[in-house]
Coordinates of C-alpha atoms in Angstrom, one line a residue:
X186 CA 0.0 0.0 0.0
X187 CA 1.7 3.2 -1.2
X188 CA 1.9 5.9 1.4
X189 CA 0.5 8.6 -0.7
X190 CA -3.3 7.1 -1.0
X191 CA -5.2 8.5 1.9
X192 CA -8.4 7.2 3.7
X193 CA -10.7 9.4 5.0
X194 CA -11.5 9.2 8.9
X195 CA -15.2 8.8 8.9
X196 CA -17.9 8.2 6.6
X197 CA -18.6 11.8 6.2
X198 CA -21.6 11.8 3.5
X199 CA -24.6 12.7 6.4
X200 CA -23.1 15.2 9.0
X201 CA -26.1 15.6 10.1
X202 CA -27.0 11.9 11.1
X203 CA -26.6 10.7 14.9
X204 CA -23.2 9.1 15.5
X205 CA -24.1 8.7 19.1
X206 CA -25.5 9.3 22.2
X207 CA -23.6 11.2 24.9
X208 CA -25.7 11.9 28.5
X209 CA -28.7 11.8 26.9
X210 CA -27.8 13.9 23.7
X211 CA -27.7 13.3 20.5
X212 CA -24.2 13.9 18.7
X213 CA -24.6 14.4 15.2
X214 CA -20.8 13.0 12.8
X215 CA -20.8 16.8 12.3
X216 CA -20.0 17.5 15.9
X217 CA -17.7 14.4 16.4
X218 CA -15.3 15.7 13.5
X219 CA -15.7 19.3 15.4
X220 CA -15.0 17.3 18.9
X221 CA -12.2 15.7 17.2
X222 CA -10.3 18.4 15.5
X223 CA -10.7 20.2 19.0
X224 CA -9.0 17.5 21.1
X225 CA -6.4 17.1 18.8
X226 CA -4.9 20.6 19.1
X227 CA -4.2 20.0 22.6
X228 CA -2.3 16.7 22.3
X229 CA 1.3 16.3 23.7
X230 CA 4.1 16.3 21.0
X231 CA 4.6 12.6 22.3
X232 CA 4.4 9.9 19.3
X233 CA 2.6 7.4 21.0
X234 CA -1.1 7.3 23.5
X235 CA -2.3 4.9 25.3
X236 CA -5.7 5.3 25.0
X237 CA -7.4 4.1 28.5
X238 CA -10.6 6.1 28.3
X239 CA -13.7 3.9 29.5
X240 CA -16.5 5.8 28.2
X241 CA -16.7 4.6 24.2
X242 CA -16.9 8.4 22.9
X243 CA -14.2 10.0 25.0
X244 CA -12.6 6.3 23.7
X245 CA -13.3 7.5 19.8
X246 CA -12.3 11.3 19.9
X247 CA -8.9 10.5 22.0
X248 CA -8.0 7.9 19.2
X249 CA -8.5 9.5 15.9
X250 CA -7.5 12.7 17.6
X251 CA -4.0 11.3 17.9
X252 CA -4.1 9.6 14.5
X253 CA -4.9 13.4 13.1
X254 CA -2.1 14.4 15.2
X255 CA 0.2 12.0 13.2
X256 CA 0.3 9.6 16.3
X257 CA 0.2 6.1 17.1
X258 CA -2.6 4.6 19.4
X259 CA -1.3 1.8 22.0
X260 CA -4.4 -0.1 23.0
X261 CA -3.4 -2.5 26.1
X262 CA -5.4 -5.3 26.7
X263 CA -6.2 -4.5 30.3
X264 CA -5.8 -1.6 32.3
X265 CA -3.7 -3.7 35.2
X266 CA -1.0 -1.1 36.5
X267 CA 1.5 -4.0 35.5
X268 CA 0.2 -4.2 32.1
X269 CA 0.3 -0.1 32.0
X270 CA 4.1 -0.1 33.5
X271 CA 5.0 -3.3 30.8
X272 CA 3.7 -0.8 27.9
X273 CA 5.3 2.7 29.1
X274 CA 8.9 0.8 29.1
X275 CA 8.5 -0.6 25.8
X276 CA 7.1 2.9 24.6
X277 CA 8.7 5.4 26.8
X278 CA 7.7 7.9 24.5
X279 CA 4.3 7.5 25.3
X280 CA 1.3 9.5 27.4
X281 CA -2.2 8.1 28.4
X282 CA -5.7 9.5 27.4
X283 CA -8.2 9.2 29.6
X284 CA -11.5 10.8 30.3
X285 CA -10.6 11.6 34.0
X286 CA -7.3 13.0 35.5
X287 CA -6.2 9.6 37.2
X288 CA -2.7 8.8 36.9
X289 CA -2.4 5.4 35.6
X290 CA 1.4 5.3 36.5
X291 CA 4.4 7.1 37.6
X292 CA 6.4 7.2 34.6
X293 CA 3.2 7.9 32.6
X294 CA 1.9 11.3 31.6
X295 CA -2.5 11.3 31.4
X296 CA -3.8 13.7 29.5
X297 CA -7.5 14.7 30.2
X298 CA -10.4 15.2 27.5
X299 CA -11.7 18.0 27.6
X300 CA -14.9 17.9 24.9
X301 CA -17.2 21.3 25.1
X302 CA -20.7 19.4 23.8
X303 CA -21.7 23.2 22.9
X304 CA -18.9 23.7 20.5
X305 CA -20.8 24.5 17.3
X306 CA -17.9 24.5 14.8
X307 CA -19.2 23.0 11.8
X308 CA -16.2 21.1 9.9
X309 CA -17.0 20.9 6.0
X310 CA -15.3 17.9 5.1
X311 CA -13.3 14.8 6.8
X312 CA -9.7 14.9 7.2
X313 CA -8.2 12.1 5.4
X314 CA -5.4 9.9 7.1
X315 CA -2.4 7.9 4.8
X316 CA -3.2 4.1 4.5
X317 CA 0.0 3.4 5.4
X318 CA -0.2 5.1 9.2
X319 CA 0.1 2.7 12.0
X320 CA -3.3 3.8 13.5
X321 CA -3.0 1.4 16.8
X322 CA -0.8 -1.3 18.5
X323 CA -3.3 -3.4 19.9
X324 CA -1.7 -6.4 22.2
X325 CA -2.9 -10.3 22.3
X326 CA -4.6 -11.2 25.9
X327 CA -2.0 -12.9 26.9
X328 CA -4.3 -16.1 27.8
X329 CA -1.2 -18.5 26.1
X330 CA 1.5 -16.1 28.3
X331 CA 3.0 -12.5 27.7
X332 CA 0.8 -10.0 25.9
X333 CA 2.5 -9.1 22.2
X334 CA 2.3 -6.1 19.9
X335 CA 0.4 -6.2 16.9
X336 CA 0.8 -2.5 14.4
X337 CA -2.5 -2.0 12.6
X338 CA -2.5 0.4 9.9
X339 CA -5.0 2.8 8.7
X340 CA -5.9 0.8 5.9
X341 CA -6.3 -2.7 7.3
X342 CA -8.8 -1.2 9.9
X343 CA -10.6 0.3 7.7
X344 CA -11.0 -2.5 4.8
X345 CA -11.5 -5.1 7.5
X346 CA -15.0 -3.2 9.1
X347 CA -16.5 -2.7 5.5
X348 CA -16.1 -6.9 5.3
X349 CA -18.0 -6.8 8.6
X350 CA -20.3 -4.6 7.5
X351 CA -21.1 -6.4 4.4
X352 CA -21.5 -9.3 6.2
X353 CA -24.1 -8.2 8.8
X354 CA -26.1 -5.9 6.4
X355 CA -24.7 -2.9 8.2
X356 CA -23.6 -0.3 5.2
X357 CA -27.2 1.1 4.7
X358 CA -30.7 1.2 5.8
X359 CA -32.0 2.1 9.0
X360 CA -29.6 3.4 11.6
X361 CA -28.7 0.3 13.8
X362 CA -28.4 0.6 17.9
X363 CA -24.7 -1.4 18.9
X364 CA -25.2 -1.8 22.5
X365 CA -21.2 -3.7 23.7
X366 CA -20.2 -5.3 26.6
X367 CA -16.3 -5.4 25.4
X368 CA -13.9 -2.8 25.4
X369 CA -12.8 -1.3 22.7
X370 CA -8.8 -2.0 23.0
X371 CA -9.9 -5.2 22.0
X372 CA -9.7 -6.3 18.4
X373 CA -13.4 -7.5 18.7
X374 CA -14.6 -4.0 20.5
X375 CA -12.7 -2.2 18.4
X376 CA -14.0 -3.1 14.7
X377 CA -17.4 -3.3 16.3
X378 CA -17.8 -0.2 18.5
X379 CA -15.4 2.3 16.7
X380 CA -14.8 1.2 13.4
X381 CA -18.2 0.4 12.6
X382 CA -20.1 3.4 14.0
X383 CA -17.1 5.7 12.1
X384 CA -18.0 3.4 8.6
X385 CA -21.2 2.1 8.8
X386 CA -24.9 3.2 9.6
X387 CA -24.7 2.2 13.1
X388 CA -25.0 4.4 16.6
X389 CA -22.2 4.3 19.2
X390 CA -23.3 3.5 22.4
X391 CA -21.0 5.0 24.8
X392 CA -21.5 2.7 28.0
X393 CA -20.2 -0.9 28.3
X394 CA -22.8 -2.8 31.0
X395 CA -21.5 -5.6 32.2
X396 CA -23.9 -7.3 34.6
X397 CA -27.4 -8.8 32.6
X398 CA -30.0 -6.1 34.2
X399 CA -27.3 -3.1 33.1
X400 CA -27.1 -5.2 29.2
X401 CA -31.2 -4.8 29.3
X402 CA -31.2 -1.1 30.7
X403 CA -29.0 -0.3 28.0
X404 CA -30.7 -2.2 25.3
X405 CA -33.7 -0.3 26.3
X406 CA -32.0 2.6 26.2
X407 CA -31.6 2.6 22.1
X408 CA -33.9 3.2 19.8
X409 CA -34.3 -0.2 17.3
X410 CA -33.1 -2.1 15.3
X411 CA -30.6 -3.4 18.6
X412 CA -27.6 -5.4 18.2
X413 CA -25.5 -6.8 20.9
X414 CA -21.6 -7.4 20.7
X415 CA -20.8 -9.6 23.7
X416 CA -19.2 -12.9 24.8
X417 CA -20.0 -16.3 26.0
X418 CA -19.3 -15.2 29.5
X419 CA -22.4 -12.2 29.3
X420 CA -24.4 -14.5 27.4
X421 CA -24.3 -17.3 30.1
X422 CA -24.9 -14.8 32.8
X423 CA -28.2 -13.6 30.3
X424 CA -29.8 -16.7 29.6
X425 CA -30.2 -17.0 33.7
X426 CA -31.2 -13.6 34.3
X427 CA -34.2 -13.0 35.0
X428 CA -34.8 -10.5 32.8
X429 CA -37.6 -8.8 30.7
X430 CA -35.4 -8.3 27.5
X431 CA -36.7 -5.6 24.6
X432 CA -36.5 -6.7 21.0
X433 CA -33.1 -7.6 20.0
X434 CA -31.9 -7.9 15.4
X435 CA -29.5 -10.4 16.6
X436 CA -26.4 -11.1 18.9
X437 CA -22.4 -11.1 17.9
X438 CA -20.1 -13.2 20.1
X439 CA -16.5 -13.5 19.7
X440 CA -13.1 -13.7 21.8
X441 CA -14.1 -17.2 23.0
X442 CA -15.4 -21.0 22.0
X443 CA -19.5 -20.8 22.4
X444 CA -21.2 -23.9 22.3
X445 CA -24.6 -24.4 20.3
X446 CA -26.2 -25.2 23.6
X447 CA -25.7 -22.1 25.1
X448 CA -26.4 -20.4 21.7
X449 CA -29.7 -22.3 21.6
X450 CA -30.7 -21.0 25.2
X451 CA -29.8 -17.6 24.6
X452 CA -31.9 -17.7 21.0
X453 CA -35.0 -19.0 23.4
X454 CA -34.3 -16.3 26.2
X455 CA -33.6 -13.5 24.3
X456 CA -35.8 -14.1 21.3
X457 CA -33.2 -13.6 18.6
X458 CA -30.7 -15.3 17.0
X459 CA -26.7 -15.5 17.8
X460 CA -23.6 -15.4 15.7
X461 CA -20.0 -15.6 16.2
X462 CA -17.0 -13.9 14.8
X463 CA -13.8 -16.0 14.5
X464 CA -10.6 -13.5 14.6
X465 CA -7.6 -12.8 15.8
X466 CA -5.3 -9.8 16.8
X467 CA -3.0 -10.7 14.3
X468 CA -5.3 -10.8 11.4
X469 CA -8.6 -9.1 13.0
X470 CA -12.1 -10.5 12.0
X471 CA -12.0 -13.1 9.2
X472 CA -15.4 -15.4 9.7
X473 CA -18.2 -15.8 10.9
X474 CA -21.6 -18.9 11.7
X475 CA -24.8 -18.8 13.3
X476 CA -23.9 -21.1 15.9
X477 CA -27.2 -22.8 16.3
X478 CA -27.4 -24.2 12.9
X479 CA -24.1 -24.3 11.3
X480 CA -21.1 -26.0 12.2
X481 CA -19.0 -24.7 9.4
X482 CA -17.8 -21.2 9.5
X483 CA -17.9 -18.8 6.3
X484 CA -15.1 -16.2 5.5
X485 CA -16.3 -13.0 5.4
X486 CA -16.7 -11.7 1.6
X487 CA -13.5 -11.4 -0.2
X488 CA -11.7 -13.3 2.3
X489 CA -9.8 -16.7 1.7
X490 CA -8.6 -19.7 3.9
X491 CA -5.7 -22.0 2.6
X492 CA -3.3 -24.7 3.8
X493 CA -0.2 -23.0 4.3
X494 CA 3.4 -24.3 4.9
X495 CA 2.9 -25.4 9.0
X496 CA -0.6 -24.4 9.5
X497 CA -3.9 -22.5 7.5
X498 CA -3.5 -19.0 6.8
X499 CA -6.3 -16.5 5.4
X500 CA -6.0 -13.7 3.0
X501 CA -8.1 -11.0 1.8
X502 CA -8.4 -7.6 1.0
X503 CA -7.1 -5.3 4.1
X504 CA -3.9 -7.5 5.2
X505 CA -0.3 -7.0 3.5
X506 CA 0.0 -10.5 3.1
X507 CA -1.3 -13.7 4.0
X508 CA -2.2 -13.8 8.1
X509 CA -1.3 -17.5 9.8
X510 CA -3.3 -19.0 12.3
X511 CA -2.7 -20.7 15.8
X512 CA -6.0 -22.6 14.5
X513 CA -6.3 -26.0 13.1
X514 CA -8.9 -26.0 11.0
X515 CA -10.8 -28.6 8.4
X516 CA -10.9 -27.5 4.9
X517 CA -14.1 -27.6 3.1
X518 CA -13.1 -24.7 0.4
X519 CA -11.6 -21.6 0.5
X520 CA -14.6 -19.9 1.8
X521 CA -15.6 -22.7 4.7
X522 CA -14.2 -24.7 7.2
X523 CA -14.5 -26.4 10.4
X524 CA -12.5 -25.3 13.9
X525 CA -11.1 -28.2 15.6
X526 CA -9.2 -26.5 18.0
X527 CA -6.1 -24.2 18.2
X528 CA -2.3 -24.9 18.0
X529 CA -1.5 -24.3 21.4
X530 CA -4.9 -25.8 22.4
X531 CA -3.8 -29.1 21.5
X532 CA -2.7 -31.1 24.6
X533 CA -0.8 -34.8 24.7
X534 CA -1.0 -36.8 27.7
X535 CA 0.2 -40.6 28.0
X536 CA 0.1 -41.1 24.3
X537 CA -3.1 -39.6 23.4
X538 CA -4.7 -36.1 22.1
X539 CA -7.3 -33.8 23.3
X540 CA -8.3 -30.2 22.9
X541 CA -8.4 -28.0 25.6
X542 CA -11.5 -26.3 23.9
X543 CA -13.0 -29.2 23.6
X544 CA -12.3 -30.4 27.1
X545 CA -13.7 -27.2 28.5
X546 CA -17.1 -27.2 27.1
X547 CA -17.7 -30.4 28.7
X548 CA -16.7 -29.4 31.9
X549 CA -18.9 -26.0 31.3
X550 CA -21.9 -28.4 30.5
X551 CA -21.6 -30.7 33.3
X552 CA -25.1 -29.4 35.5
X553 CA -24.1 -27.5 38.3
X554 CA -20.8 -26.1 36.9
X555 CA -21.1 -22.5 36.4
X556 CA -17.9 -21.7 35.1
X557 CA -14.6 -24.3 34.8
X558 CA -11.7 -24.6 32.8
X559 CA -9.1 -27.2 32.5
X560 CA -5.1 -26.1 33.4
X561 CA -2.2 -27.4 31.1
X562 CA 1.2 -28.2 32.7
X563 CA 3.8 -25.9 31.8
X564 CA 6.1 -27.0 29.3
X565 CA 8.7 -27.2 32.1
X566 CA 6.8 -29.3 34.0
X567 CA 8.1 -33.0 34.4
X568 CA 6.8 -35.3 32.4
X569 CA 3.1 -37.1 33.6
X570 CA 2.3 -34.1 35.1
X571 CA -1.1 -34.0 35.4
X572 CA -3.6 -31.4 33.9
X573 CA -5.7 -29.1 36.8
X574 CA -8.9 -27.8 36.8
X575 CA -11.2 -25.3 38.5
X576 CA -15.1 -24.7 38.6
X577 CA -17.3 -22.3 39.8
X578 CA -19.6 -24.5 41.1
X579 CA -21.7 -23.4 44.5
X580 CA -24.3 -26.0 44.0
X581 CA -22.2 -29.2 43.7
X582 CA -19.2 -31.4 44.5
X583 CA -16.0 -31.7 43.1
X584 CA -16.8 -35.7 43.5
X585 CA -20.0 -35.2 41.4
X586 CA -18.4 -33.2 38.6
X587 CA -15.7 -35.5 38.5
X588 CA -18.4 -38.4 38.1
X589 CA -20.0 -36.3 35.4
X590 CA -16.7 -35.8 33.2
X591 CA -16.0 -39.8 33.6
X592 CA -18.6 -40.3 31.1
X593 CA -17.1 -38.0 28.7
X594 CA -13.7 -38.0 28.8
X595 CA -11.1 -40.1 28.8
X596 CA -9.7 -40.7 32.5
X597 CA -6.2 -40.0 31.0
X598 CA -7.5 -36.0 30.8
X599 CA -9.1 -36.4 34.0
X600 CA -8.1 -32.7 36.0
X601 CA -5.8 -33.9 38.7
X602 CA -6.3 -31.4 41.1
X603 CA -10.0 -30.7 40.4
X604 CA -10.5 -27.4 42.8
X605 CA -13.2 -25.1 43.1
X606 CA -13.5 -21.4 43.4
X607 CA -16.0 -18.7 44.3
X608 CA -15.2 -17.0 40.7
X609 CA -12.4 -17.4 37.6
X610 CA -10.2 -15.0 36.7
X611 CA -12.0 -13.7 33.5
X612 CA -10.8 -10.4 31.9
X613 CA -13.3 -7.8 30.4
X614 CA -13.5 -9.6 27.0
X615 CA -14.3 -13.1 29.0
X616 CA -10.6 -14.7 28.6
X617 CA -8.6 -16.0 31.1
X618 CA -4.9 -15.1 31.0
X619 CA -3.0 -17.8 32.0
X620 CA -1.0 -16.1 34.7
X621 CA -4.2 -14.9 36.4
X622 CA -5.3 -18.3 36.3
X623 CA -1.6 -20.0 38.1
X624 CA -2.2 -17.2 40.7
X625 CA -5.8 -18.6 41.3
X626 CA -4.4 -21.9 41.9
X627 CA -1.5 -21.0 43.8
X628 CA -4.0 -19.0 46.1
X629 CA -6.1 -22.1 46.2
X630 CA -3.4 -24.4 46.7
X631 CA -3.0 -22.5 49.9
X632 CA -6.2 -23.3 51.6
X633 CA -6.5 -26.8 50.1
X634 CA -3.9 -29.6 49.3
X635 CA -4.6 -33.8 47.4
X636 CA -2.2 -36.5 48.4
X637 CA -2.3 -40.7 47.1
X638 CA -1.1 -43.0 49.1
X639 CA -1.8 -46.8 49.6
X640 CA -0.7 -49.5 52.5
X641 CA 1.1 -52.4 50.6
X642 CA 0.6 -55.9 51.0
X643 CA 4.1 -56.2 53.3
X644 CA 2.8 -53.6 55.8
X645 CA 3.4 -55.0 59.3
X646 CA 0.3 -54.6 60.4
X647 CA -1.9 -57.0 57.8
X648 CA -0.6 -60.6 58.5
X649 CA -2.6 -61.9 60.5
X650 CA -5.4 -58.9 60.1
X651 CA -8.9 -60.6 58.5
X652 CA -6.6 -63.4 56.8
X653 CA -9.0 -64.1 54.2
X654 CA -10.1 -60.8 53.3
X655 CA -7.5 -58.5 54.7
X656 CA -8.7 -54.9 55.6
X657 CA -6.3 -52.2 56.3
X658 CA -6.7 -51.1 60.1
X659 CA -8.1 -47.3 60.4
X660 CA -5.3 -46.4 62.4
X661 CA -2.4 -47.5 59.9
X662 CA -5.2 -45.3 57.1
X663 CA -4.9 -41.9 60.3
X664 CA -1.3 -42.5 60.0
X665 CA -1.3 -42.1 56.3
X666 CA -3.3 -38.6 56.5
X667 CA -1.5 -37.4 59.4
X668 CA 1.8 -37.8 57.3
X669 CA 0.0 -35.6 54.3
X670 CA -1.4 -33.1 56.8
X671 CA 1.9 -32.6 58.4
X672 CA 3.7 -32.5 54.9
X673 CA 1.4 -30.0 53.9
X674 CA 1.0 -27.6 57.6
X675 CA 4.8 -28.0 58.4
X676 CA 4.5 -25.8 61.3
X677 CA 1.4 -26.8 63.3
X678 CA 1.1 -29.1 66.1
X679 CA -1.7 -31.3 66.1
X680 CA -4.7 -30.8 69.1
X681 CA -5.2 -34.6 69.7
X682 CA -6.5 -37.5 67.1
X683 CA -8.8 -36.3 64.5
X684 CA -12.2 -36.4 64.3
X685 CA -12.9 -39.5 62.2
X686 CA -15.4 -41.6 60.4
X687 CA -14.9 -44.3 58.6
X688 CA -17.0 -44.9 55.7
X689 CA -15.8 -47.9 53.7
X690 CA -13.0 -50.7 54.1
X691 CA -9.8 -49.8 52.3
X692 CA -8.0 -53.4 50.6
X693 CA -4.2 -53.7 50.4
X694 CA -2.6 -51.8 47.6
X695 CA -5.6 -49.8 47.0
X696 CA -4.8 -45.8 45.7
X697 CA -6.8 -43.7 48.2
X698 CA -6.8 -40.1 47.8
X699 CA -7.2 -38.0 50.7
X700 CA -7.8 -34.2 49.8
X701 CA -8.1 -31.6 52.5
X702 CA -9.7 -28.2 53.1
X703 CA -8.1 -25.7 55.5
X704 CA -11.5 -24.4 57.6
X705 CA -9.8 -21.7 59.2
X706 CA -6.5 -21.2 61.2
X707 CA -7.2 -23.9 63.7
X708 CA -9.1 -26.4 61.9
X709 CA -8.7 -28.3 58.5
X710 CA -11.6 -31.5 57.2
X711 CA -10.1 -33.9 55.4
X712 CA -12.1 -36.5 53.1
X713 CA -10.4 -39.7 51.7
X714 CA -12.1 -41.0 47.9
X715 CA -10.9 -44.8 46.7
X716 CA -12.8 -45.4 43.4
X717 CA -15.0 -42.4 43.5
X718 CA -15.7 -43.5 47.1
X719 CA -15.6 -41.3 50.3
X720 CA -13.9 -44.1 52.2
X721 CA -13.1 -41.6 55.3
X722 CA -13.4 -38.4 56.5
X723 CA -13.0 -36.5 59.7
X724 CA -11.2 -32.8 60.8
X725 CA -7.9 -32.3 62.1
X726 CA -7.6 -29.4 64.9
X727 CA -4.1 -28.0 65.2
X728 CA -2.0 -25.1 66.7
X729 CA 0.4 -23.0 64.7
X730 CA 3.6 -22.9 65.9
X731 CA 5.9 -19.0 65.7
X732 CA 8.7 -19.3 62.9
X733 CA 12.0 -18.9 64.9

């Protein structure tokens, strides 16, 4: 793309027509170009922004503000101060936007918008931008480890909405309400919140709700036709809200697997129909299904999917050159495939292969699991490491789920430990970066802690002990337990025997897993499973002992 063709900023043909809403008033694209141009004359000289506001509008004048300004938007993919101090080192060039005076770090200079809603400058024409200008540096979640930069320029934003728009009818016709729930760093929230209101004929809705009754208030907030941009996360929490839901066009996930089910439920509760987009930071939007009915996905039009070298790439119109993917895909032409599951999705345990997608929406559809994913090892790890896995589930037992997934999986992927947790670690767009999620199970590790053991056939204390049938004696089994407790509280001193029951006999040589649950600073239960079997449990009291 030569630097010397130019793309205009906004679709600029009605300045008259509403672009959004802003506390209750009506912004006309006139007055955004005016708001624009304003903020953009009182910029810093500094090359790069980080562009942080939370309020979609401030979000939109801040960002082409700076590209008018000849500047380069950073779009982080959280707003964590580590993330923030991460970004300022590898840009120390840089200064924040925001729509409130907070300082988001040290090193980091904010710079308020200021926007006068009775300015009544009435720009004539849209400023036009080079194709070749790095509009934004958005960064990958960093759900497979550290976030990383991906340049975008003006011309592959731009040519990549119109394919969305196409594809969702959204060029012409009557002015369509986008309500969000993502942010618009994102890839996802930005071609849908930004890029499309700038482009296409649809309203920017400045909030981003995030609880189901907020989603409604908003929805009824907008005039119709209403579309909703949103996740599998804010869908789940939808379909079990109780919630008197205006008419909807139609809802667009993306930024995480959905499974039909949960599309089908949301179609009944919300009387409409779902879609997905499949995309990626690297390449942006690139395909799309109605997740009800079609397993297949289509490229969006002009788009292409190919076998590459490794792995399948896609091509089309707004990328430089052909875009590979971490997905493994099925082939059914260039315009339709299958997704099996992603490159680093892929796991291998004892010989065999699963998908951690796949592995996931079975645990989500277990009944009683609110919310669970499965853990991979770390590449480090030694080998037959086990995978973990944790579930937001209130209502039932770890023992129940684990009876559930032992119909549909194979025991080799069984999640080994299997811990629960009031709540996972999800980020704004629903994804769950995988440091987040080793910080949950450190945390949890803390409070709880699984040991094996079994009592061989040799152990002194069976000759002799029900000859015919030997039985391990409970008190060789409170041995055992005490061992694991002290291993895992090395500095406590036990208040006595335990309180005990004993639920089942345990054989020589059988595994018995005893799993225990720290109560509070003085107490800890303990339950031992053999087979899916609670074969004892009981509560340990103890005293902590001062670290010399």
């Amino acid at each position: 793309m030569s630097s010397r063709i130019n793309l205009p900023l906004l679709n600029f043909s009605r300045p008259q027509e509403t672009f959004a809403v802003v506390d209750g008033r009506a912004v006309t694209r006139e007055k955004f170009l005016a708001d624009m141009l304003q903020v953009a004359d009182q910029l810093p000289e500094q090359p790069y922004a980080i562009n942080l506001c939370e309020n979609r509008y401030y979000f939109a004048v801040g960002f082409m503000a700076a590209m008018l300004r000849g500047q380069h938007n950073l779009l982080p993919p959280n707003q964590l101060s580590s993330t923030i101090e991460e970004i300022t080192a590898d840009y120390p060039d840089s200064y924040s936007l925001s729509e409130t005076a907070e300082q988001f770090s040290e090193r980091l200079q904010t710079h308020k918008i200021e926007i006068n809603l009775e300015t009544t400058s009435k720009p004539d024409q849209a400023p036009e931008i080079s194709a070749d200008h790095i509009a934004a540096i958005l960064f990958t979640s960093g759900s497979t480890g550290k976030p990383v930069a991906n340049p975008k320029t003006w011309h592959q934003l731009v040519k990549g909405v119109e394919l969305i728009l196409q594809r969702f009818n959204l060029q012409k016709g009557e002015l369509t309400s986008l309500v969000a729930t993502v942010p618009a760093q994102h890839m996802f929230g930005l071609e849908c919140t930004l890029l499309a209101p700038l482009f296409g004929n649809v309203l920017l809705q400045t909030e981003r709700p995030f609880y189901p009754d907020d989603i409604r208030q908003s929805l009824e907030d907008v005039s119709a036709p209403r579309v909703l941009i949103t996740t599998p996360m804010h869908i789940r929490a939808c379909i079990t809200a109780d919630c008197d839901w205006p008419e909807l066009g139609f809802i667009v996930s993306a930024t995480d697997n959905l499974s039909a089910d949960v599309a089908a439920d949301a179609e009944l509760a919300l009387s409409t129909q779902v879609f997905e987009i499949l995309g990626c930071t690297e390449a942006g939007a690139f395909a799309t299904r109605r997740t009800v009915t079609d397993k297949t996905w289509r490229m969006l039009p002009g788009m292409r999917i190919f076998d590459g070298s490794d792995v399948a790439a896609v091509r089309g119109p707004q990328l430089p050159e052909s875009a590979p993917l971490q997905d493994i895909v099925q082939l059914h032409s260039d315009t339709e495939f299958e997704l099996l599951g992603r490159q680093t999705d892929l796991i291998k345990v004892a010989g065999k292969r699963a998908s951690l997608n796949d592995l996931n929406i079975k645990l989500q559809s277990i009944d009683g699991v609110e919310d669970g994913v499965f853990i991979p090892p770390d590449k480090n790890n030694k080998p037959g490491t086990r995978l973990a896995a944790i579930i937001v589930a209130p209502e039932t037992t770890v023992e129940s789920v684990l009876a559930a997934l032992g119909k549909v999986l194979d025991p080799v992927f069984f999640p080994r430990p299997l811990l629960k947790a009031d709540k996972l670690p999800r980020n704004a767009t629903g994804k769950l970066p995988r440091e987040a999620l080793l910080q949950l199970l450190r945390q949890i590790h803390c409070m709880s802690f699984t040991k094996e053991f079994s009592i061989p056939t040799s152990h002194p204390s069976l000759p002799g002990h029900f000859p015919d049938n030997p039985v391990v004696p409970g008190v060789v089994i409170l041995q055992q337990i005490e061992i694991a407790f002290q291993n895992w509280q090395k500095n406590v001193v036990l208040s006595g025997w335990p309180q005990v029951k004993f639920l089942q006999p345990v054989s020589p040589d059988q595994k018995v897993e005893v799993k225990f649950d720290l109560k509070n600073n003085q107490q800890a239960g303990f339950k031992c499973v053999s087979a899916d079997k609670v074969v004892a449990s009981g509560i340990f009291e103890f005293q902590r002992m001062e670290k010399k």
